[in-house]
XYZ file of N, CA and C in Angstrom:
450
model
N -26.144 -4.331 32.074
C -26.222 -3.022 31.485
C -25.966 -3.128 29.993
N -26.845 -2.579 29.208
C -26.713 -2.617 27.758
C -25.762 -1.529 27.278
N -25.009 -1.872 26.263
C -24.139 -0.881 25.647
C -24.962 -0.047 24.686
N -24.729 1.232 24.705
C -25.382 2.122 23.750
C -24.503 2.270 22.529
N -25.106 2.101 21.393
C -24.364 2.317 20.159
C -24.471 3.778 19.784
N -23.329 4.321 19.395
C -23.336 5.708 18.955
C -23.836 5.768 17.529
N -24.745 6.637 17.283
C -25.259 6.820 15.942
C -24.839 8.193 15.442
N -24.491 8.217 14.186
C -24.140 9.488 13.568
C -25.310 9.945 12.735
N -25.826 11.079 13.081
C -26.936 11.650 12.338
C -26.374 12.717 11.419
N -26.502 12.485 10.119
C -25.932 13.441 9.177
C -26.640 14.791 9.225
N -27.786 14.838 9.896
C -28.485 16.103 10.035
C -27.774 17.051 10.985
N -26.830 16.518 11.766
C -26.089 17.352 12.707
C -25.138 18.299 11.979
N -24.614 17.866 10.853
C -23.698 18.702 10.076
C -24.408 19.168 8.811
N -24.179 20.382 8.437
C -24.747 20.819 7.154
C -24.167 19.989 6.014
N -24.994 19.718 5.028
C -24.570 18.868 3.915
C -23.374 19.439 3.171
N -23.283 20.751 3.103
C -22.153 21.333 2.366
C -20.831 21.016 3.054
N -20.823 20.833 4.389
C -19.584 20.454 5.078
C -19.193 19.019 4.732
N -20.177 18.154 4.628
C -19.897 16.774 4.252
C -19.365 16.726 2.821
N -20.014 17.446 1.907
C -19.542 17.494 0.526
C -18.153 18.128 0.440
N -17.933 19.176 1.205
C -16.621 19.833 1.200
C -15.541 18.869 1.689
N -15.862 18.068 2.703
C -14.894 17.097 3.201
C -14.548 16.084 2.114
N -15.556 15.546 1.421
C -15.294 14.559 0.375
C -14.521 15.163 -0.792
N -14.839 16.384 -1.162
C -14.094 17.048 -2.242
C -12.644 17.243 -1.817
N -12.433 17.707 -0.567
C -11.073 17.892 -0.065
C -10.329 16.568 -0.055
N -10.968 15.508 0.432
C -10.319 14.204 0.528
C -9.924 13.686 -0.853
N -10.838 13.764 -1.797
C -10.548 13.280 -3.146
C -9.428 14.089 -3.790
N -9.481 15.411 -3.632
C -8.428 16.246 -4.208
C -7.078 15.984 -3.552
N -7.044 15.962 -2.222
C -5.761 15.866 -1.528
C -5.161 14.476 -1.544
N -5.975 13.441 -1.670
C -5.434 12.083 -1.627
C -5.361 11.400 -2.986
N -6.135 11.867 -3.950
C -6.141 11.197 -5.246
C -5.663 12.087 -6.388
N -6.263 13.242 -6.529
C -6.009 14.061 -7.716
C -4.657 14.770 -7.647
N -4.419 15.529 -6.604
C -3.191 16.334 -6.507
C -1.926 15.473 -6.497
N -1.869 14.344 -5.725
C -0.649 13.521 -5.803
C -0.383 12.978 -7.210
N -1.437 12.611 -7.929
C -1.236 12.115 -9.295
C -0.764 13.218 -10.230
N -1.326 14.387 -10.089
C -0.883 15.515 -10.916
C 0.569 15.864 -10.604
N 0.937 15.854 -9.324
C 2.332 16.133 -8.947
C 3.283 15.085 -9.514
N 2.865 13.829 -9.500
C 3.706 12.770 -10.057
C 3.902 12.969 -11.551
N 2.827 13.250 -12.269
C 2.920 13.486 -13.710
C 3.790 14.703 -14.001
N 3.597 15.765 -13.224
C 4.402 16.972 -13.423
C 5.879 16.689 -13.173
N 6.186 15.934 -12.106
C 7.577 15.611 -11.775
C 8.223 14.767 -12.864
N 7.454 13.847 -13.447
C 8.009 12.959 -14.464
C 8.192 13.661 -15.800
N 7.207 14.438 -16.225
C 7.221 14.976 -17.586
C 7.702 16.416 -17.709
N 8.028 17.056 -16.611
C 8.551 18.416 -16.692
C 9.925 18.457 -16.037
N 10.927 18.812 -16.847
C 12.287 18.930 -16.339
C 12.744 20.365 -16.533
N 13.150 21.012 -15.457
C 13.546 22.425 -15.479
C 12.447 23.316 -16.050
N 11.208 22.986 -15.741
C 10.078 23.787 -16.185
C 9.650 23.566 -17.623
N 10.307 22.647 -18.331
C 9.969 22.384 -19.724
C 9.434 20.970 -19.872
N 8.423 20.834 -20.725
C 7.811 19.541 -20.999
C 8.768 18.661 -21.787
N 8.884 17.383 -21.367
C 9.747 16.439 -22.062
C 9.098 15.059 -22.089
N 9.297 14.349 -23.180
C 8.810 12.981 -23.302
C 9.926 11.958 -23.121
N 11.062 12.413 -22.635
C 12.214 11.529 -22.464
C 11.914 10.337 -21.549
N 11.211 10.523 -20.411
C 10.907 9.346 -19.572
C 10.064 8.312 -20.304
N 9.126 8.760 -21.123
C 8.300 7.836 -21.888
C 9.128 7.110 -22.943
N 10.043 7.817 -23.580
C 10.921 7.200 -24.566
C 11.829 6.162 -23.912
N 12.338 6.487 -22.714
C 13.182 5.534 -21.983
C 12.389 4.292 -21.608
N 11.153 4.488 -21.177
C 10.290 3.363 -20.797
C 10.032 2.463 -21.991
N 9.669 3.062 -23.121
C 9.340 2.278 -24.305
C 10.549 1.578 -24.916
N 11.748 2.128 -24.704
C 12.948 1.521 -25.278
C 13.584 0.482 -24.358
N 13.129 0.387 -23.131
C 13.702 -0.566 -22.181
C 12.900 -1.872 -22.195
N 13.577 -2.959 -22.523
C 12.910 -4.257 -22.580
C 12.451 -4.694 -21.180
N 13.287 -4.468 -20.169
C 12.917 -4.843 -18.797
C 11.706 -4.060 -18.316
N 11.688 -2.767 -18.586
C 10.580 -1.929 -18.145
C 9.283 -2.338 -18.827
N 9.344 -2.643 -20.108
C 8.136 -3.059 -20.826
C 7.632 -4.409 -20.327
N 8.561 -5.310 -20.009
C 8.162 -6.610 -19.460
C 7.510 -6.419 -18.088
N 8.076 -5.536 -17.278
C 7.490 -5.245 -15.965
C 6.110 -4.615 -16.107
N 5.975 -3.706 -17.046
C 4.686 -3.054 -17.294
C 3.646 -4.068 -17.761
N 4.047 -4.964 -18.647
C 3.141 -6.007 -19.134
C 2.716 -6.923 -17.981
N 3.678 -7.321 -17.141
C 3.356 -8.167 -15.987
C 2.425 -7.463 -15.012
N 2.617 -6.168 -14.834
C 1.730 -5.405 -13.952
C 0.314 -5.356 -14.507
N 0.204 -5.225 -15.828
C -1.125 -5.197 -16.456
C -1.813 -6.549 -16.365
N -1.065 -7.625 -16.321
C -1.647 -8.957 -16.128
C -2.001 -9.163 -14.663
N -1.129 -8.688 -13.781
C -1.317 -8.895 -12.348
C -2.525 -8.156 -11.796
N -2.801 -6.960 -12.291
C -3.897 -6.151 -11.740
C -5.252 -6.851 -11.836
N -5.691 -7.302 -13.013
C -6.990 -7.989 -13.038
C -6.955 -9.341 -12.328
N -5.819 -10.039 -12.392
C -5.735 -11.329 -11.708
C -5.895 -11.152 -10.203
N -5.245 -10.138 -9.657
C -5.388 -9.868 -8.224
C -6.803 -9.445 -7.868
N -7.416 -8.635 -8.723
C -8.789 -8.202 -8.460
C -9.730 -9.390 -8.370
N -9.593 -10.324 -9.295
C -10.476 -11.496 -9.296
C -10.196 -12.393 -8.097
N -8.931 -12.708 -7.857
C -8.625 -13.631 -6.762
C -8.926 -13.029 -5.403
N -8.591 -11.750 -5.207
C -8.881 -11.113 -3.922
C -10.383 -11.001 -3.712
N -11.118 -10.686 -4.764
C -12.574 -10.635 -4.656
C -13.159 -11.985 -4.309
N -12.687 -13.028 -4.984
C -13.184 -14.377 -4.718
C -12.868 -14.816 -3.293
N -11.619 -14.629 -2.883
C -11.223 -15.027 -1.526
C -11.965 -14.198 -0.492
N -12.102 -12.894 -0.720
C -12.811 -12.041 0.234
C -14.263 -12.426 0.396
N -14.940 -12.665 -0.719
C -16.345 -13.078 -0.647
C -16.466 -14.425 0.048
N -15.545 -15.337 -0.257
C -15.572 -16.648 0.403
C -15.384 -16.515 1.905
N -14.450 -15.663 2.324
C -14.218 -15.488 3.760
C -15.431 -14.890 4.453
N -16.060 -13.927 3.821
C -17.249 -13.327 4.419
C -18.361 -14.356 4.524
N -18.555 -15.137 3.473
C -19.590 -16.168 3.521
C -19.307 -17.188 4.617
N -18.059 -17.623 4.727
C -17.711 -18.635 5.714
C -17.844 -18.094 7.129
N -17.353 -16.880 7.371
C -17.321 -16.375 8.748
C -18.564 -15.608 9.164
N -19.337 -15.065 8.230
C -20.481 -14.237 8.594
C -21.825 -14.860 8.231
N -21.929 -15.415 7.031
C -23.231 -15.853 6.530
C -23.599 -17.232 7.065
N -22.692 -18.184 6.916
C -22.973 -19.536 7.384
C -22.774 -19.612 8.888
N -23.615 -20.373 9.525
C -23.537 -20.523 10.980
C -22.632 -21.714 11.295
N -21.330 -21.412 11.431
C -20.386 -22.488 11.729
C -19.777 -22.251 13.101
N -19.408 -23.351 13.723
C -18.800 -23.274 15.043
C -17.382 -22.707 14.912
N -17.006 -21.781 15.762
C -15.673 -21.200 15.745
C -15.484 -20.111 14.700
N -16.582 -19.531 14.203
C -16.473 -18.509 13.161
C -15.724 -17.278 13.659
N -15.932 -16.916 14.922
C -15.239 -15.735 15.463
C -13.726 -15.950 15.484
N -13.306 -17.135 15.925
C -11.871 -17.431 15.965
C -11.305 -17.517 14.549
N -12.068 -18.084 13.652
C -11.646 -18.172 12.259
C -11.510 -16.783 11.645
N -12.434 -15.887 11.965
C -12.384 -14.516 11.458
C -11.127 -13.815 11.958
N -10.809 -13.997 13.230
C -9.588 -13.387 13.778
C -8.359 -13.939 13.069
N -8.356 -15.245 12.818
C -7.237 -15.848 12.092
C -7.069 -15.278 10.704
N -8.172 -15.081 10.000
C -8.097 -14.497 8.660
C -7.648 -13.043 8.716
N -8.084 -12.309 9.705
C -7.730 -10.892 9.795
C -6.266 -10.677 10.158
N -5.663 -11.627 10.874
C -4.254 -11.454 11.234
C -3.351 -11.481 10.012
N -3.791 -12.130 8.934
C -2.954 -12.155 7.731
C -2.799 -10.772 7.117
N -3.697 -9.866 7.460
C -3.586 -8.510 6.926
C -2.349 -7.790 7.446
N -1.898 -8.144 8.647
C -0.722 -7.471 9.209
C 0.556 -8.259 9.017
N 0.460 -9.547 8.692
C 1.662 -10.362 8.549
C 2.571 -9.883 7.420
N 2.001 -9.427 6.333
C 2.827 -8.979 5.209
C 3.791 -7.886 5.612
N 3.301 -6.885 6.343
C 4.163 -5.804 6.803
C 5.203 -6.279 7.796
N 4.810 -7.181 8.688
C 5.755 -7.705 9.679
C 6.864 -8.483 8.989
N 6.495 -9.303 8.023
C 7.495 -10.096 7.302
C 8.419 -9.184 6.502
N 7.867 -8.146 5.887
C 8.681 -7.216 5.112
C 9.721 -6.531 5.999
N 9.291 -6.022 7.128
C 10.222 -5.342 8.039
C 11.265 -6.313 8.571
N 10.840 -7.511 8.931
C 11.799 -8.509 9.433
C 12.819 -8.867 8.359
N 12.357 -8.989 7.118
C 13.274 -9.304 6.034
C 14.303 -8.205 5.807
N 13.845 -6.950 5.829
C 14.781 -5.835 5.663
C 15.795 -5.799 6.802
N 15.337 -6.040 8.023
C 16.271 -6.048 9.152
C 17.261 -7.196 9.026
N 16.799 -8.353 8.546
C 17.671 -9.513 8.377
C 18.745 -9.240 7.332
N 18.389 -8.548 6.272
C 19.349 -8.311 5.189
C 20.151 -7.029 5.397
N 19.457 -5.916 5.773
C 20.099 -4.607 5.804
C 20.313 -4.032 7.208
N 19.838 -4.693 8.251
C 19.939 -4.156 9.602
C 21.376 -4.051 10.086
N 21.561 -3.617 11.335
C 22.918 -3.429 11.881
C 23.743 -4.707 11.805
N 23.123 -5.856 12.007
C 23.824 -7.135 11.903
C 23.297 -7.959 10.726
N 22.783 -7.285 9.731
C 22.191 -7.962 8.584
C 23.217 -8.626 7.683
N 22.728 -9.504 6.836
C 23.575 -10.285 5.945
C 24.424 -9.389 5.041
N 23.788 -8.490 4.286
C 24.552 -7.603 3.393
C 25.398 -6.605 4.176
N 24.868 -6.137 5.296
C 25.633 -5.180 6.111
C 26.934 -5.811 6.583
N 26.885 -7.062 7.013
C 28.106 -7.753 7.459
C 29.084 -7.936 6.301
N 28.572 -8.259 5.114
C 29.458 -8.415 3.948
C 30.116 -7.076 3.610
N 29.305 -5.997 3.573
C 29.858 -4.674 3.271
C 30.878 -4.238 4.321
N 30.604 -4.541 5.594
C 31.513 -4.152 6.678
C 32.848 -4.882 6.563
N 32.826 -6.127 6.074
C 34.073 -6.882 5.907
C 34.867 -6.394 4.700
N 34.156 -6.004 3.633
C 34.811 -5.604 2.394
C 35.269 -4.145 2.443
N 34.436 -3.263 2.993
C 34.718 -1.825 3.000
C 35.134 -1.410 4.410
N 36.348 -0.909 4.572
C 36.780 -0.462 5.900
C 35.944 0.733 6.392
N 35.682 0.774 7.670
C 34.905 1.836 8.331
C 33.500 1.988 7.750
N 32.925 0.890 7.293
C 31.564 0.932 6.760
C 30.576 1.115 7.914
N 29.690 2.120 7.833
C 28.733 2.335 8.929
C 27.652 1.249 8.923
N 27.544 0.520 10.028
C 26.571 -0.576 10.084
C 25.141 -0.070 10.232
N 24.969 1.206 10.521
C 23.605 1.755 10.601
C 23.239 2.480 9.308
N 23.804 2.053 8.197
C 23.616 2.714 6.901
C 22.198 2.647 6.403
N 21.421 1.687 6.852
C 20.062 1.524 6.337
C 19.013 2.050 7.316
N 19.404 2.880 8.232
C 18.473 3.381 9.239
C 17.675 4.586 8.768
N 18.073 5.213 7.704
C 17.334 6.348 7.177
C 17.708 7.679 7.794
N 18.907 7.803 8.253
C 19.363 9.063 8.882
C 19.515 10.138 7.853
């Protein structure tokens, strides 16, 4: 028995609904959060202030971090693009044995970062974490579930 592929025919929905969805998505996920962030940073008690910008420009650590971020952004774009194109060529374009298994192996790395991050936080800040144990020994009645987000 053959599997039927579901096809989406854009003629089923009026074009204005599709455009409305994209406008809503762009506004709600890109534009409004950025405007809210700018408003939160530059408006204090309803008045415009440049104090955060002055603090940023006067802080040597912040400027070094900003400079490193500006270097990191294009470097990551180039390396991720190169690695991504290479992976697609290796697993999709060239006919190599074991390409499906190789593709699965490459895709699992997408979730490892989050798993490692959570494991690291639990190791350091969890109920029996390294820092939690130090704080519990130093501070009497220290709550060991302090990093749970209650």
